[in-house]
GROMACS .gro file of C-alpha atoms in nm:
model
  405
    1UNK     CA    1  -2.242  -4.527  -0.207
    2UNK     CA    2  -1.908  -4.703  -0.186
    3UNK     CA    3  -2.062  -4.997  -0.328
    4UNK     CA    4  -2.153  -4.779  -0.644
    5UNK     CA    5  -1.864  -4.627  -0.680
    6UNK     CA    6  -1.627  -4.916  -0.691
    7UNK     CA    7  -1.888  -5.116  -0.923
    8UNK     CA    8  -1.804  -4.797  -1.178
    9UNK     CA    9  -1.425  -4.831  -1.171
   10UNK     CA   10  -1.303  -4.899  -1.526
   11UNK     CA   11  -1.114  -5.216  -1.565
   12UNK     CA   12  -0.730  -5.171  -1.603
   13UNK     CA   13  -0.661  -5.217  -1.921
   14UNK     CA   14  -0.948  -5.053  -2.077
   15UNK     CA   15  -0.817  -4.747  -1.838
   16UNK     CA   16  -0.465  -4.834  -1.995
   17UNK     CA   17  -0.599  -4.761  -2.363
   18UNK     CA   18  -0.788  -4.491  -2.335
   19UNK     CA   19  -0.480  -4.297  -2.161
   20UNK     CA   20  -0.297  -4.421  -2.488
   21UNK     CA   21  -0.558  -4.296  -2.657
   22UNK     CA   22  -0.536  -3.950  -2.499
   23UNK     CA   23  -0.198  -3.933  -2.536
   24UNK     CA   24  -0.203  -4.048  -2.917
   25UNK     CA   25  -0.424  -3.763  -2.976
   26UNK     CA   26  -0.336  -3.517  -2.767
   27UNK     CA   27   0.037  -3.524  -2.957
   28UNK     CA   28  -0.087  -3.566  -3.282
   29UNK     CA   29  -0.355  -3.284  -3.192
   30UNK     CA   30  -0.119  -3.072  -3.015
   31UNK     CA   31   0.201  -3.057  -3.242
   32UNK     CA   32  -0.049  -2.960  -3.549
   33UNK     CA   33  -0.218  -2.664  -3.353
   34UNK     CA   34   0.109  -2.544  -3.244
   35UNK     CA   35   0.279  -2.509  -3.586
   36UNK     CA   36  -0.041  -2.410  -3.806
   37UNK     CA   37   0.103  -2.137  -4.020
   38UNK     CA   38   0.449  -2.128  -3.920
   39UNK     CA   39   0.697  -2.240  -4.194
   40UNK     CA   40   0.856  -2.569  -4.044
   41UNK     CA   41   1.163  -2.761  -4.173
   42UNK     CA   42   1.007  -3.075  -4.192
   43UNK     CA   43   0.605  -3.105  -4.227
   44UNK     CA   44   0.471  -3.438  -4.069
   45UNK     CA   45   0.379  -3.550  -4.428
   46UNK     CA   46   0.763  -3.623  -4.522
   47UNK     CA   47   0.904  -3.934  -4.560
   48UNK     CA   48   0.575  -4.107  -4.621
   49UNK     CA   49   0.381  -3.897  -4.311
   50UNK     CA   50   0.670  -4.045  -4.082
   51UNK     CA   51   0.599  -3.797  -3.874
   52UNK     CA   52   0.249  -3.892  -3.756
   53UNK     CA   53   0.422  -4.258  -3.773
   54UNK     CA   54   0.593  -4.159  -3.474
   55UNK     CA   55   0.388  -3.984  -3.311
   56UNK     CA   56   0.113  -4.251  -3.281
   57UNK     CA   57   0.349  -4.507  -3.214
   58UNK     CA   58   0.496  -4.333  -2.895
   59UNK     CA   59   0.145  -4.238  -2.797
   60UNK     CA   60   0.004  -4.603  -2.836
   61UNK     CA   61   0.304  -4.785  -2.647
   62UNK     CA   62   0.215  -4.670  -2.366
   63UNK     CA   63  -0.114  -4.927  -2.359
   64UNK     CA   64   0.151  -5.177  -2.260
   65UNK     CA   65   0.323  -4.948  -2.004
   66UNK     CA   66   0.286  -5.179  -1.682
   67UNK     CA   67   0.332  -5.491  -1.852
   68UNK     CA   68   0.645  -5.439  -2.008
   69UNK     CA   69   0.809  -5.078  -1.883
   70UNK     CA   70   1.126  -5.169  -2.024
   71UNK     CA   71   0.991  -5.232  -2.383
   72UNK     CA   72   0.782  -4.920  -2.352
   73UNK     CA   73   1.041  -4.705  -2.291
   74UNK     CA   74   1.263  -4.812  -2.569
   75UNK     CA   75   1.003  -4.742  -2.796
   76UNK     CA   76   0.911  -4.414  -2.692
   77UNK     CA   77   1.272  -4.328  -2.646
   78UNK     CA   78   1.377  -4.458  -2.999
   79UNK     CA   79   1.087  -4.248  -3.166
   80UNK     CA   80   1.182  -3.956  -3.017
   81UNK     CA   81   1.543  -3.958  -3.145
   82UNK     CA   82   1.400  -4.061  -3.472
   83UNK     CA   83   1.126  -3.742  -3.477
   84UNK     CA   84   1.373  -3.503  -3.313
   85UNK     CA   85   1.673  -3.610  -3.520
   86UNK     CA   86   1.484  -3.577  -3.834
   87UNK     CA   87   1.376  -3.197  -3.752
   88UNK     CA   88   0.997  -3.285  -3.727
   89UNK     CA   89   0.831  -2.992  -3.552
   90UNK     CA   90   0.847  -2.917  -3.169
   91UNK     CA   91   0.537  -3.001  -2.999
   92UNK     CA   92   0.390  -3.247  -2.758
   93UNK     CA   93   0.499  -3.527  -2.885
   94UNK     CA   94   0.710  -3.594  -2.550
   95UNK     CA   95   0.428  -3.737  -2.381
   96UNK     CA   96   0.424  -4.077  -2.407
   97UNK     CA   97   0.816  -4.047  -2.327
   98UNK     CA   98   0.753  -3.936  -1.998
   99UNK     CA   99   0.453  -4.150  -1.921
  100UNK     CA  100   0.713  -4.440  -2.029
  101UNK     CA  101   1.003  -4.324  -1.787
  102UNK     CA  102   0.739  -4.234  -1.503
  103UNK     CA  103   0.639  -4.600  -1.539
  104UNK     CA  104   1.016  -4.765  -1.572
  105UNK     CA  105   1.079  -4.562  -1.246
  106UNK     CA  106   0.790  -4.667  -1.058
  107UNK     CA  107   0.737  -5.005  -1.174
  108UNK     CA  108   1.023  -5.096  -1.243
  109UNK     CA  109   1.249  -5.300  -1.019
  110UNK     CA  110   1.430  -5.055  -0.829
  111UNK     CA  111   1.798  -4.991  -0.902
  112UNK     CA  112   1.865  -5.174  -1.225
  113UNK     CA  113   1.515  -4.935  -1.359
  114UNK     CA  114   1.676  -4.585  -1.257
  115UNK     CA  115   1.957  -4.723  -1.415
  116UNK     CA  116   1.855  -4.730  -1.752
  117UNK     CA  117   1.612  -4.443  -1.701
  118UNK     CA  118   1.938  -4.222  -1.620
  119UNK     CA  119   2.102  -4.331  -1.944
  120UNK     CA  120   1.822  -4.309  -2.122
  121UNK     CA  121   1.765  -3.957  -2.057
  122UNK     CA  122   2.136  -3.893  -2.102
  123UNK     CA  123   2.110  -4.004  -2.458
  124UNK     CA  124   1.826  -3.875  -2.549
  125UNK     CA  125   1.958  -3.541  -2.380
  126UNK     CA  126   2.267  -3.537  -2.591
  127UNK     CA  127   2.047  -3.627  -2.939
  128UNK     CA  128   1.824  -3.301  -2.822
  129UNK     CA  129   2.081  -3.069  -2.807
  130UNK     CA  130   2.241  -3.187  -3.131
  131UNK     CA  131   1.979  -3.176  -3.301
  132UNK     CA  132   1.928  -2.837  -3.175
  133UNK     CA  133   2.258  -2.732  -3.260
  134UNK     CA  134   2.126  -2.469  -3.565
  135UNK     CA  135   1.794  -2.435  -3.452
  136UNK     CA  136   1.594  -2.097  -3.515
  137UNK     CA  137   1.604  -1.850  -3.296
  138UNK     CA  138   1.791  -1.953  -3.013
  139UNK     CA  139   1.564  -1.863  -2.800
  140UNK     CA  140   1.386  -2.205  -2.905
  141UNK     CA  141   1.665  -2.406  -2.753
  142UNK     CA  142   1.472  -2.349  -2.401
  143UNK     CA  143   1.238  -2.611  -2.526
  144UNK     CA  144   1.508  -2.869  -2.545
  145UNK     CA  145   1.601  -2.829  -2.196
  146UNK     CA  146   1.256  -2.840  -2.155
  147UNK     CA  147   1.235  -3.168  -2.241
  148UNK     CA  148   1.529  -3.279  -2.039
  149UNK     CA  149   1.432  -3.151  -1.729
  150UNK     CA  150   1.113  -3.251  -1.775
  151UNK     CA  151   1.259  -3.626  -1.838
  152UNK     CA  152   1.437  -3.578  -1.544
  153UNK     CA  153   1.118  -3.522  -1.312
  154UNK     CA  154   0.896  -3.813  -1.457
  155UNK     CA  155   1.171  -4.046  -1.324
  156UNK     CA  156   1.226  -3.904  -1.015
  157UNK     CA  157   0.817  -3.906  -0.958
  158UNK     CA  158   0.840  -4.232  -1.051
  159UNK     CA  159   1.128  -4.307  -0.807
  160UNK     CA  160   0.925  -4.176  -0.541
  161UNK     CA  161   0.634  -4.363  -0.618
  162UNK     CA  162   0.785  -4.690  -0.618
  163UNK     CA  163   0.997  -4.597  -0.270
  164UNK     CA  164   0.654  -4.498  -0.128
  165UNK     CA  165   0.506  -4.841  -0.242
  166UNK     CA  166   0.794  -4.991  -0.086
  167UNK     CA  167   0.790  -4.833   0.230
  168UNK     CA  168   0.419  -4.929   0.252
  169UNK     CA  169   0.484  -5.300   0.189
  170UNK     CA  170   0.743  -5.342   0.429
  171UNK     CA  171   0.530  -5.172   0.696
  172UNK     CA  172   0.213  -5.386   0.604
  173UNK     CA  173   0.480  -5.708   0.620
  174UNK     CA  174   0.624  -5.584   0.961
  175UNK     CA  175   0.256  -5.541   1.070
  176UNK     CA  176   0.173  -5.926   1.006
  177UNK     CA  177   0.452  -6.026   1.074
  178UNK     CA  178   0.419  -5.887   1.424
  179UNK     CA  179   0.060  -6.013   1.474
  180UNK     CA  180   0.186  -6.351   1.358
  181UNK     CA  181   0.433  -6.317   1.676
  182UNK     CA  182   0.160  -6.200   1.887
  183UNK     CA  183  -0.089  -6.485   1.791
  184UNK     CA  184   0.221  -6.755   1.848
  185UNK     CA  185   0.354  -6.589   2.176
  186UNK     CA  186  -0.032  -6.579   2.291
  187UNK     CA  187  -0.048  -6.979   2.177
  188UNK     CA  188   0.217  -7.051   2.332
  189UNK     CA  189   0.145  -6.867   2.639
  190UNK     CA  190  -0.180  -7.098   2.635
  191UNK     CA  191   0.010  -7.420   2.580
  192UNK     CA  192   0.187  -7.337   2.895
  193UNK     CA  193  -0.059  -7.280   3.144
  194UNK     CA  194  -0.267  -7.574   2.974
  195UNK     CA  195   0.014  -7.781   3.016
  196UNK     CA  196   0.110  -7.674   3.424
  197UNK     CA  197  -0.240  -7.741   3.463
  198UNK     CA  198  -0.203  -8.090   3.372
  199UNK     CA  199   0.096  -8.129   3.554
  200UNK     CA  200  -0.086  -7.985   3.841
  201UNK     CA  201  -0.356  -8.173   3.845
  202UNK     CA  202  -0.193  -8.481   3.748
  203UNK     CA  203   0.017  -8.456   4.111
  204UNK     CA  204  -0.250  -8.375   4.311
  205UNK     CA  205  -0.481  -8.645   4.198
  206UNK     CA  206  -0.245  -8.929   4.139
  207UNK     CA  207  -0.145  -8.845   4.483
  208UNK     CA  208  -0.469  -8.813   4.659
  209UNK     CA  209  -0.576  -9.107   4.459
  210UNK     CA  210  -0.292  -9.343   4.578
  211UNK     CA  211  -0.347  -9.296   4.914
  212UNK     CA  212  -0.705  -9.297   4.866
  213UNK     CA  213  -0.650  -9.655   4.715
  214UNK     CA  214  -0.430  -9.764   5.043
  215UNK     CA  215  -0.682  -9.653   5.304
  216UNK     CA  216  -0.960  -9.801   5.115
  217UNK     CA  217  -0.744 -10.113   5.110
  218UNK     CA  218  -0.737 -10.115   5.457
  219UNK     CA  219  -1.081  -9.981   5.564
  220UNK     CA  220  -1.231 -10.286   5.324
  221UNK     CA  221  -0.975 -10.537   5.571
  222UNK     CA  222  -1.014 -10.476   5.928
  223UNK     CA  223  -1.324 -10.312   5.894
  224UNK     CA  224  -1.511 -10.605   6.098
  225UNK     CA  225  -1.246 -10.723   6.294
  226UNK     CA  226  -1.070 -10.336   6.389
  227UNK     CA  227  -1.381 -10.092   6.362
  228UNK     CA  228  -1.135  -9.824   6.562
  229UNK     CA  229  -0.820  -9.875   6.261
  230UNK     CA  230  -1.130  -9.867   5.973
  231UNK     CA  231  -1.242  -9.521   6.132
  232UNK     CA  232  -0.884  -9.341   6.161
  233UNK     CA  233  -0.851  -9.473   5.788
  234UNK     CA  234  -1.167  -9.334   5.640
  235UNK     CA  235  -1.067  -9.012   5.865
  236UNK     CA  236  -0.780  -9.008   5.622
  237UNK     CA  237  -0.956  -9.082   5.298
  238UNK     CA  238  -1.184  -8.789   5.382
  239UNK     CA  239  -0.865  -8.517   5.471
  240UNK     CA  240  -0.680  -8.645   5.187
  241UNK     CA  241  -1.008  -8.596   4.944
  242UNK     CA  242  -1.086  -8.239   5.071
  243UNK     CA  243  -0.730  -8.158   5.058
  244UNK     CA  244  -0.710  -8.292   4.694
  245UNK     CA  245  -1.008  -8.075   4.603
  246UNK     CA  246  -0.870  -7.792   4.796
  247UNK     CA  247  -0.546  -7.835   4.545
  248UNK     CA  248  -0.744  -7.861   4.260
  249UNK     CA  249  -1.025  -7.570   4.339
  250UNK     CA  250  -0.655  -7.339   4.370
  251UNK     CA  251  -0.507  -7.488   4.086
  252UNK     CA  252  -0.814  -7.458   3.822
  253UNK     CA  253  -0.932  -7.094   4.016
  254UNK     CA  254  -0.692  -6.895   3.715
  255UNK     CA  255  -0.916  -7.070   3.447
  256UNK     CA  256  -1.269  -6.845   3.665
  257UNK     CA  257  -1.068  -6.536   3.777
  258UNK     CA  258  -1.170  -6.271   3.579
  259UNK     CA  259  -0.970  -6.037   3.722
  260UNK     CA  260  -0.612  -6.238   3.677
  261UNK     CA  261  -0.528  -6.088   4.043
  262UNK     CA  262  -0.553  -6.448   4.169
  263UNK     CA  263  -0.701  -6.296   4.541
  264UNK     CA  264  -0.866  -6.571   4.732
  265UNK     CA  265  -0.697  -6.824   4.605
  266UNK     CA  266  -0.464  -7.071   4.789
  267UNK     CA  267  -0.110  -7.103   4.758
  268UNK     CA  268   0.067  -7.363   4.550
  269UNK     CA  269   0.263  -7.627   4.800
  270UNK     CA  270   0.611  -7.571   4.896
  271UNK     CA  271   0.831  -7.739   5.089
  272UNK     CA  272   0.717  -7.561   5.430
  273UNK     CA  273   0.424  -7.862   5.400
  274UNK     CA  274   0.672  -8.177   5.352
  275UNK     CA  275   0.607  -8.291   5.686
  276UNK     CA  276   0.242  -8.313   5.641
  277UNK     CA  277   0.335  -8.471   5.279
  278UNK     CA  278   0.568  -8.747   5.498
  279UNK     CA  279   0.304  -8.782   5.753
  280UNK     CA  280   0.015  -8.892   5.438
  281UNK     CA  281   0.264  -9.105   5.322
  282UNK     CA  282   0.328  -9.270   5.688
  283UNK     CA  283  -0.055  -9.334   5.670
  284UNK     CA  284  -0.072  -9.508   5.377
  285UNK     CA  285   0.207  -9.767   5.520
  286UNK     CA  286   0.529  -9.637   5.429
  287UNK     CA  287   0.818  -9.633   5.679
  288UNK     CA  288   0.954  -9.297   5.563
  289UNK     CA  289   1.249  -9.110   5.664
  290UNK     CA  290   1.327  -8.726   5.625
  291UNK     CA  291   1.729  -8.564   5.552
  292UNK     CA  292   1.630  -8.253   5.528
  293UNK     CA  293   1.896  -7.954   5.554
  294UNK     CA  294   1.782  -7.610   5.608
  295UNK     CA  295   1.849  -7.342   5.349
  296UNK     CA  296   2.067  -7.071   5.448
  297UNK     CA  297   1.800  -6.809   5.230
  298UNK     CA  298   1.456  -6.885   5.149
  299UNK     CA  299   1.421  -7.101   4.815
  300UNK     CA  300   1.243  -6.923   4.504
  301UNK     CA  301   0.855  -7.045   4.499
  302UNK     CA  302   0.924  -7.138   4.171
  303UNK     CA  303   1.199  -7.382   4.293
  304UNK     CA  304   1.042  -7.473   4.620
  305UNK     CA  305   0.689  -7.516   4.455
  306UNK     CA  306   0.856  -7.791   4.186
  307UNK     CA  307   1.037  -7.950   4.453
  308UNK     CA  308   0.744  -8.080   4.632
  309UNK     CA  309   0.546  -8.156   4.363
  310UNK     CA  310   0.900  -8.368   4.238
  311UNK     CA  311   0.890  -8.485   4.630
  312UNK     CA  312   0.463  -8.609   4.601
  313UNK     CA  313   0.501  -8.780   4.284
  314UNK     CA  314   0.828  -8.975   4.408
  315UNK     CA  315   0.611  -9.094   4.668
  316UNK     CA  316   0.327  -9.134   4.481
  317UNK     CA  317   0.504  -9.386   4.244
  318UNK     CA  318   0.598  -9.611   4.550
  319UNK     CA  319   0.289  -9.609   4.717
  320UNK     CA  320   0.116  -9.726   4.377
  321UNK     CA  321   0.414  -9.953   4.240
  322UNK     CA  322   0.594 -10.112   4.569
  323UNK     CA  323   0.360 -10.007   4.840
  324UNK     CA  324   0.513 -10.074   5.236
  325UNK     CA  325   0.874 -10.023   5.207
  326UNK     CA  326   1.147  -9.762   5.336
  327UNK     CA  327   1.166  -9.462   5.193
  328UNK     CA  328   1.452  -9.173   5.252
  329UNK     CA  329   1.376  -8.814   5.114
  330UNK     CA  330   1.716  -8.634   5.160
  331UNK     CA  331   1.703  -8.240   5.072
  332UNK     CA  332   2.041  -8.062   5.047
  333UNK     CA  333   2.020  -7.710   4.950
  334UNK     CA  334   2.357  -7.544   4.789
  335UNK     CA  335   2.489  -7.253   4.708
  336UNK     CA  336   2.328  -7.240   4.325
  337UNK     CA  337   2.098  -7.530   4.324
  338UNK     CA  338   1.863  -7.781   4.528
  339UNK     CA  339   1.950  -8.133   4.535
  340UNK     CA  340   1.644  -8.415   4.571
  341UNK     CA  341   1.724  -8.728   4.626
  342UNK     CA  342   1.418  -9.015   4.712
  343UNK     CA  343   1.503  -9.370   4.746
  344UNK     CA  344   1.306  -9.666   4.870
  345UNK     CA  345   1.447 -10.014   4.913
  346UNK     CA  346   1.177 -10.211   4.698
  347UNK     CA  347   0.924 -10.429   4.709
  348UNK     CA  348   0.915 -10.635   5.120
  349UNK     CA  349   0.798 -11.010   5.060
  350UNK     CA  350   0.455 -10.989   5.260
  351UNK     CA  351   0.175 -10.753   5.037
  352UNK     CA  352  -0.026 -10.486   5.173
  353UNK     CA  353  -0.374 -10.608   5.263
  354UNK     CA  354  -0.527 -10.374   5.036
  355UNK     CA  355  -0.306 -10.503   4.718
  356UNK     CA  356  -0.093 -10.214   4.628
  357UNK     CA  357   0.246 -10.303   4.493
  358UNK     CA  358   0.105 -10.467   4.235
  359UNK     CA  359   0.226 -10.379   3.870
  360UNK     CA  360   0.049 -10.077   3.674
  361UNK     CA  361   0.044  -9.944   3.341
  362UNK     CA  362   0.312  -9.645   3.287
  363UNK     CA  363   0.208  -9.285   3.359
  364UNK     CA  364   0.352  -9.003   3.306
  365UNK     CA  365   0.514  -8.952   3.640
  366UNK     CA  366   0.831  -8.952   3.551
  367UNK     CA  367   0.828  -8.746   3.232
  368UNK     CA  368   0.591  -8.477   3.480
  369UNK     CA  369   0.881  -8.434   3.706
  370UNK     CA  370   1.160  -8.428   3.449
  371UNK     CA  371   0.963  -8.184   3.250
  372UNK     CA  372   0.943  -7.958   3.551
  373UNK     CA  373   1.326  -7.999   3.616
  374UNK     CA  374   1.391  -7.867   3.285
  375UNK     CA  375   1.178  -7.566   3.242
  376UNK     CA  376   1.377  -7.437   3.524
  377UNK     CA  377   1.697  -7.548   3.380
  378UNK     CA  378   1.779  -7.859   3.598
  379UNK     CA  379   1.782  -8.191   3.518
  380UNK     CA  380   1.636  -8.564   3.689
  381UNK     CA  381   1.775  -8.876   3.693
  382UNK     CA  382   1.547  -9.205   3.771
  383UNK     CA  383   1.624  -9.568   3.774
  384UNK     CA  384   1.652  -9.934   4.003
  385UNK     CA  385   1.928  -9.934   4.217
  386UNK     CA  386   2.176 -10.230   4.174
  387UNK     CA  387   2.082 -10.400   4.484
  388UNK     CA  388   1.685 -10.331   4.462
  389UNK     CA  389   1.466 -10.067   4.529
  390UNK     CA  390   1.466  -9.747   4.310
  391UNK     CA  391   1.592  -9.404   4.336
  392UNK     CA  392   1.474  -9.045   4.190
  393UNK     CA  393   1.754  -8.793   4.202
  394UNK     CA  394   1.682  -8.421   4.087
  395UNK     CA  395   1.896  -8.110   4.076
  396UNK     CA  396   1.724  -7.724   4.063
  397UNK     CA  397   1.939  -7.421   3.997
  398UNK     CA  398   1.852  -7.154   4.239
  399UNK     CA  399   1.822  -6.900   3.962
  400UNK     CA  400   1.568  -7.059   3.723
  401UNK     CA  401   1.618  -7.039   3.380
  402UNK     CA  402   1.277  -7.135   3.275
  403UNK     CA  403   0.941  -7.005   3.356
  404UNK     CA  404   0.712  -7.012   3.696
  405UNK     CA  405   0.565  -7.338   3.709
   0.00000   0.00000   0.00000
């Protein structure tokens, strides 16, 4: 039914003309029926039958109404000063004017439309009422005003039209504008957790997978000649793979939970587990030494959870780049922020049996930690010391300024 009823709409302008056409006819029609056999001062015949002249031409303007309001209205306008000026009878020949001024009101362009429709009913008022000035009887002089107030009310429907059109817009823009800023803020929120994920999982692996590499190292060594130190180091390989997977089954459990309540999941790392971080990295053959201060009130998870993941990838990057060396992790909590500092003293002159040390290809270890640091509003430094070695220095406010890693 819809269907059929919007296949039977006429097309604009033939719905245009045929209101032209109504109102053509309907004035010509209208002003004859109303004056047949009354003595009028000035048939519609005169002056060449100017009279039906104008009363077509104000009635057929309007066919152009919404293309050019402006232009429409002057016309209509004009012949009505002409027609009333020249004592043509009284009759409906007003029509078209107010079909004109309705449309100059409502689609026009706001301010500069009600403009001109206000002066244009203010002349044409004053023409009315002197051409009125002797009219017979007086009583007839009601039609005049008529005419004015009537003038008055197709621009102020018109007016109200356009302010309701408007009002409609600008709700429909504020509408799609705000599900634009949903759809972004719900991208972005994406982008986010996509990109912790990584982070996340870029940590725990690299870490896992560098001391993974050492023990292997090791294992593949002494296995024949030290059976006991092969054992203790595939005892590590397999805590420090079911802890990895641990890490990863807690940080990949928000992508299956349902729910979003996050029950039965682990907890991120903190700092409460940096001495079982130091003792991995002890096992995979670094001489490592902890400065830790206590903090006078518990650290934010937010800061404490990006500390240790700064801490693991620190240590990470010497296990895989330098491998046996010193290491010193000083912590010194302040009153606003954490400082980190990690420093090892380089490369030692005999190798690691299993070959770590050895140069690798540039991850993203660096630019991890850094980008942690500044979504919570602190900042990393990393670089070779002067006299060897290489030091990672971080600093994180307290009060985070960016969001929960």
């Amino acid at each position: 039914m819809k269907h059929r009823v919007v296949s039977l709409r006429l097309p604009a302008l033939v719905q245009e003309v045929l209101l032209a056409l109504f109102i053509t006819v309907t004035q010509v029609q209208g002003t004859i029926v109303r004056n047949a056999g009354e003595v009028v001062q000035r048939p519609l015949t005169d002056l060449g039958n100017l009279g039906y002249v104008l009363l077509v031409v104000s009635g057929v303007a309007v066919a152009a109404r919404r293309r050019w309001p402006l232009p429409v209205f002057v016309t209509t306008a004009l012949a009505s000063l002409v027609y009333y000026g020249l004592d043509f009878p009284d009759g409906p020949g007003w029509l078209g004017l107010y079909v004109a001024l309705y449309t100059l009101a409502a689609y026009g362009d706001g301010r500069r439309s009600l403009v001109i429709a206000g002066v244009g009913t203010s002349v044409l008022a004053i023409a009315w009422l002197v051409a009125a000035a002797d009219i017979e009887p007086r009583a007839a002089i009601g039609w005049v005003w008529f005419r004015i107030g009537a003038s008055v009310m197709s621009a102020a429907l018109g007016e109200s039209v356009r302010s309701r059109q408007v009002i409609a817009a600008e709700a429909k823009e504020r509408a799609e504008l705000a599900e634009r800023t949903r759809e972004e803020e719900a991208r972005a929120r994406v982008d986010a957790e996509r990109l912790r994920i990584a982070r996340e999982v870029h940590d725990t692996v690299a870490h896992a997978i560098a001391i993974i590499n050492v023990q292997s190292g090791v294992t593949a060594h002494v296995l024949d000649k030290r059976p006991e130190v092969a054992r203790e180091a595939l005892r590590t390989i397999e805590q420090t793979s079911s802890r990895a997977l641990r890490e990863m089954r807690a940080i990949l459990g928000v992508l299956r939970d349902d729910d979003g309540d996050g029950d039965g999941r682990a907890p991120y790392p903190g700092l409460g587990q940096i001495d079982e971080l130091a003792a991995k990295a002890r096992e995979a053959g670094l001489d490592i030494t902890l400065e830790e201060t206590l903090p006078s009130v518990p650290l934010p998870s937010a800061v404490g959870g990006a500390a240790y993941r700064i801490l693991q990838e620190s240590i990470t990057n010497v296990i895989r780049h330098v491998g046996p060396t010193r290491v010193t992790v000083a912590l010194s909590p302040g009153i606003d922020a954490l400082e980190i500092r990690v420093t090892d003293e380089g490369r030692r002159a005999a190798r690691h049996p299993s070959g770590t040390g050895d140069s690798a290809e540039p991850g993203r270890g660096i630019v991890g930690m850094r980008e942690r640091c500044q979504l919570l509003g602190g900042e990393l430094d990393a670089g070779p010391l002067p006299g060897g070695g290489f030091e990672v220095k971080a600093r994180l406010p307290l009060t985070p300024t960016g969001s929960r890693l």
